[in-house]
XYZ file of C-alpha atoms in Angstrom:
314
model
C -3.992 -8.217 -34.288
C -5.696 -8.478 -31.010
C -8.927 -7.482 -31.696
C -10.109 -8.013 -28.137
C -8.729 -4.922 -25.622
C -10.135 -6.011 -21.815
C -8.894 -3.058 -19.973
C -9.195 -3.316 -15.994
C -7.570 -1.464 -12.846
C -7.641 -1.247 -9.046
C -10.075 1.602 -8.706
C -8.963 5.295 -8.973
C -6.345 4.189 -11.578
C -8.143 5.590 -14.602
C -9.183 2.500 -15.856
C -12.094 4.164 -17.722
C -10.166 6.749 -19.105
C -7.600 4.391 -20.843
C -10.318 2.166 -21.962
C -11.934 5.307 -23.352
C -8.401 6.854 -24.923
C -7.095 3.505 -26.505
C -11.076 3.068 -28.520
C -9.827 6.670 -29.705
C -5.947 4.905 -30.472
C -7.446 1.896 -31.766
C -9.816 4.282 -34.770
C -7.098 4.125 -36.959
C -8.470 5.917 -40.678
C -11.484 3.515 -41.723
C -11.584 1.036 -38.773
C -14.610 1.053 -36.398
C -13.788 0.349 -32.856
C -16.202 -0.653 -30.216
C -16.094 0.823 -26.838
C -18.118 -1.064 -24.507
C -18.762 -0.650 -20.320
C -19.919 -3.411 -18.501
C -20.653 -1.416 -15.106
C -23.916 0.428 -15.468
C -21.971 3.935 -14.371
C -22.010 5.188 -17.585
C -18.550 6.248 -16.914
C -17.838 6.314 -20.938
C -21.412 8.918 -21.342
C -19.369 11.697 -18.858
C -15.974 11.413 -20.226
C -17.076 11.944 -23.919
C -19.726 14.733 -22.731
C -22.691 13.056 -23.942
C -26.154 11.948 -22.590
C -26.564 8.334 -21.400
C -25.714 5.471 -23.043
C -28.435 2.520 -24.188
C -28.630 -0.579 -24.680
C -27.809 -0.419 -28.128
C -24.086 0.783 -30.196
C -24.144 4.190 -30.793
C -21.186 6.289 -32.871
C -20.193 8.978 -30.394
C -16.676 10.084 -31.090
C -13.793 10.251 -34.524
C -10.396 8.805 -33.230
C -7.503 10.686 -34.613
C -6.582 8.691 -37.158
C -10.079 8.894 -38.574
C -12.144 5.736 -37.669
C -15.376 5.703 -36.024
C -15.616 5.039 -32.404
C -18.936 3.677 -31.312
C -19.546 2.829 -27.688
C -22.262 0.272 -25.868
C -23.488 0.108 -22.393
C -24.681 -3.192 -21.630
C -28.005 -3.687 -19.612
C -27.819 -7.060 -17.988
C -31.537 -7.581 -18.878
C -31.650 -6.761 -22.807
C -28.722 -9.550 -22.741
C -30.594 -11.991 -20.943
C -33.639 -11.203 -22.850
C -31.355 -11.149 -26.118
C -29.911 -14.757 -25.148
C -33.234 -16.439 -24.649
C -34.259 -15.161 -28.068
C -31.091 -15.984 -29.729
C -31.503 -19.586 -28.190
C -34.497 -20.470 -26.910
C -36.804 -18.193 -29.573
C -38.566 -17.148 -26.153
C -38.658 -13.320 -26.514
C -42.264 -12.667 -26.070
C -41.964 -14.940 -23.186
C -38.442 -13.093 -21.584
C -40.393 -9.658 -22.034
C -43.162 -11.274 -19.873
C -40.976 -12.033 -17.557
C -40.043 -8.559 -17.249
C -43.123 -6.827 -16.424
C -43.294 -8.632 -13.560
C -39.743 -8.396 -12.472
C -38.578 -11.218 -12.862
C -35.533 -11.061 -14.899
C -34.536 -8.116 -12.478
C -33.826 -10.276 -9.742
C -32.348 -13.276 -11.512
C -29.679 -11.235 -12.832
C -29.237 -9.720 -9.140
C -29.671 -12.541 -7.218
C -27.729 -13.965 -9.311
C -24.463 -12.097 -10.263
C -22.669 -15.718 -12.316
C -24.573 -15.181 -14.999
C -24.811 -10.929 -15.203
C -21.148 -11.609 -16.172
C -22.303 -14.591 -18.025
C -24.088 -12.560 -19.935
C -21.938 -9.758 -20.192
C -19.011 -11.584 -21.146
C -20.951 -13.457 -23.894
C -21.842 -9.819 -25.346
C -18.995 -8.495 -25.469
C -17.600 -11.583 -27.430
C -20.547 -11.540 -29.495
C -19.245 -7.915 -30.773
C -16.239 -9.525 -31.427
C -17.593 -12.314 -33.309
C -19.774 -10.309 -35.697
C -19.894 -10.302 -39.510
C -20.898 -7.425 -41.758
C -22.865 -7.866 -44.467
C -19.816 -8.042 -47.039
C -18.448 -11.064 -44.836
C -15.505 -8.646 -43.465
C -15.680 -8.362 -39.419
C -18.311 -6.142 -38.240
C -16.085 -4.152 -35.926
C -11.775 -3.825 -36.157
C -11.209 -3.932 -32.640
C -13.319 -3.565 -29.542
C -12.280 -2.355 -26.049
C -14.212 -3.650 -23.046
C -14.059 -0.791 -19.148
C -13.941 -4.430 -17.763
C -14.454 -4.523 -13.808
C -11.324 -3.923 -11.701
C -8.441 -5.994 -11.319
C -9.135 -8.136 -8.201
C -12.223 -9.247 -9.561
C -11.441 -9.843 -13.389
C -10.323 -13.537 -13.600
C -13.315 -14.351 -12.073
C -15.659 -11.901 -14.563
C -13.564 -13.278 -17.328
C -13.808 -16.985 -16.394
C -17.864 -17.585 -15.055
C -17.713 -19.331 -18.841
C -15.225 -22.099 -17.694
C -16.965 -22.913 -14.872
C -20.465 -22.186 -16.048
C -19.321 -25.122 -19.407
C -18.176 -27.353 -16.805
C -21.714 -26.860 -15.083
C -23.683 -27.619 -18.174
C -21.882 -31.098 -20.297
C -23.820 -30.220 -23.639
C -27.114 -28.032 -25.040
C -26.790 -24.327 -26.006
C -25.215 -22.970 -22.960
C -22.524 -25.073 -22.841
C -22.044 -24.466 -26.149
C -22.023 -20.893 -25.494
C -19.760 -20.847 -22.709
C -17.446 -22.520 -24.686
C -17.258 -20.483 -27.528
C -16.862 -17.431 -25.236
C -13.689 -18.664 -23.515
C -12.239 -19.107 -27.507
C -12.315 -15.817 -27.884
C -10.581 -15.064 -24.183
C -8.608 -17.137 -24.038
C -7.361 -16.538 -27.679
C -4.533 -14.255 -29.405
C -6.777 -12.233 -30.268
C -7.668 -10.808 -27.048
C -5.589 -9.231 -24.394
C -6.020 -7.898 -21.305
C -4.432 -4.766 -19.696
C -3.983 -4.024 -15.901
C -4.016 -0.075 -15.503
C -1.781 1.103 -12.107
C -0.555 4.045 -11.377
C 3.207 4.279 -9.498
C 2.005 3.632 -6.481
C 2.732 0.289 -3.753
C -0.746 -0.819 -3.581
C -2.033 0.238 -7.099
C 1.383 -1.696 -8.120
C 0.995 -4.712 -5.796
C -3.113 -4.926 -6.957
C -1.183 -5.452 -11.166
C 1.386 -7.788 -10.108
C -1.443 -10.087 -8.272
C -3.730 -9.817 -10.585
C -1.049 -10.928 -13.720
C -0.510 -13.771 -12.061
C -4.362 -14.580 -11.483
C -4.931 -14.224 -15.202
C -2.422 -16.340 -15.896
C -3.033 -19.073 -13.761
C -6.313 -18.569 -15.442
C -4.991 -18.909 -18.645
C -6.418 -15.267 -19.745
C -4.181 -13.699 -22.729
C -1.941 -10.389 -20.476
C -1.127 -7.531 -23.111
C 0.607 -5.068 -20.540
C 0.674 -2.377 -17.663
C -0.601 1.140 -18.498
C 1.233 3.138 -15.299
C -1.256 6.567 -15.531
C -0.692 10.132 -14.339
C 2.044 9.681 -14.264
C 4.239 13.255 -13.362
C 7.139 14.658 -15.152
C 9.806 14.609 -13.016
C 11.087 18.542 -12.303
C 14.866 16.973 -10.895
C 16.639 13.935 -10.546
C 16.516 12.103 -7.574
C 19.705 11.782 -6.733
C 20.383 15.762 -7.375
C 22.055 17.347 -4.229
C 20.016 20.053 -2.674
C 21.553 23.144 -1.716
C 22.220 24.379 1.404
C 20.126 26.969 3.474
C 22.820 29.212 3.021
C 23.164 28.725 -0.408
C 20.242 28.931 -1.892
C 19.569 32.322 0.755
C 21.672 33.890 -1.479
C 20.404 32.315 -4.580
C 16.879 33.299 -3.773
C 18.852 36.981 -2.433
C 20.501 36.942 -6.022
C 17.531 36.833 -7.635
C 15.992 39.551 -5.951
C 13.981 38.431 -3.501
C 12.972 40.771 -0.285
C 13.253 38.620 3.043
C 14.263 35.087 0.912
C 15.042 33.073 4.687
C 11.132 32.701 4.797
C 10.934 30.461 1.340
C 14.126 28.625 2.335
C 13.261 26.079 4.141
C 9.820 25.432 2.516
C 11.750 24.927 -0.456
C 13.735 22.546 0.980
C 11.386 20.838 2.376
C 9.227 20.106 -0.893
C 12.690 19.395 -2.505
C 13.655 16.741 -0.420
C 9.719 15.205 -1.185
C 10.049 15.786 -4.765
C 13.556 13.485 -4.659
C 11.179 10.539 -2.209
C 8.407 10.580 -4.382
C 11.046 10.065 -7.229
C 12.791 7.393 -5.539
C 9.823 5.467 -4.703
C 8.451 5.993 -8.214
C 11.935 4.074 -9.727
C 10.884 1.600 -7.135
C 7.888 0.968 -8.168
C 8.789 0.582 -12.169
C 11.316 -2.115 -11.298
C 8.238 -3.926 -9.895
C 6.732 -3.752 -12.680
C 9.395 -4.355 -15.145
C 9.519 -7.610 -12.547
C 5.990 -8.709 -14.160
C 8.233 -9.087 -17.639
C 4.976 -7.364 -19.923
C 5.003 -4.426 -21.970
C 4.355 -0.925 -19.652
C 3.288 2.107 -21.187
C 2.941 5.250 -19.444
C 0.473 8.403 -19.904
C 1.160 11.565 -18.201
C -0.925 13.114 -15.948
C -3.092 15.577 -17.200
C -3.017 18.816 -14.742
C -5.754 20.078 -16.219
C -7.652 16.418 -15.573
C -9.274 15.050 -18.532
C -11.380 16.626 -20.664
C -12.904 15.823 -24.402
C -9.026 17.811 -25.608
C -7.116 15.422 -23.030
C -8.616 12.419 -24.034
C -7.871 13.074 -27.357
C -4.373 13.634 -26.142
C -3.805 10.614 -24.399
C -5.507 8.647 -27.923
C -2.404 10.173 -29.604
C -0.198 8.876 -26.804
C -1.377 5.173 -27.133
C -1.647 5.229 -30.780
C 2.208 5.289 -31.316
C 2.236 2.423 -29.438
C 1.996 -1.497 -30.858
C -1.316 -3.480 -29.680
């Protein structure tokens, strides 16, 4: 069973929303799910309408299945302090470095180090055991960087392991990659039925596969329900005017042109979406669809999406 779900996607596709809905969906009865944010945007807090998340695992919701959802916003500075204490017992020295701004400097000028710390913290949560010997969390969902950066973000520990041939850093990097490349992990890519997001999804799948990272599937977000068949024949203007007259509308000729224009635009959009669905089908991946919520994504909408995801196999 997949225990680490990495959710990525082109900016604007709603990847944070999908990650949050998936965390809720995985919170079955008695199950604990951890939802992790690594970009420092506090997007999870905004979705769940709560205060900014601290650097600690905090329960934020109960899933539709009755399980618990915890959330964590990983701070690279704090993660580095944890790392120094865990491997070098330098907790006090690390705090001193933080006071003079050294840790902030290091994590800013070395983005690769930041990614090492973020992925390491996530994988630690995946591997952590509870006092009774079971997993601390049944599933971990990571709201990951966008598609264009996610492969390098996840594979950074491969580079670290190659640079340091021995020692705790080498072994930690190898342990992280064992989790990320295992059958317990799946990288899901969120897209829209539009040309650019679908193309970026296809490119992302190719990059992930080339890096031997496990691709889970594609999630098509914000799908609008069709109101007509793309192949449907639009009525002639005169026939539409007659129908509007029969419906009791006064001066229907002013509506005929705009309605036919909207009909043609709708048919064109359906045709383009069908072409993008065909492109996604060529990726040979499970493709799941989520509807566009006309009123936006509030708490109720998030639970609605979670129920739809819960009915699917993850």
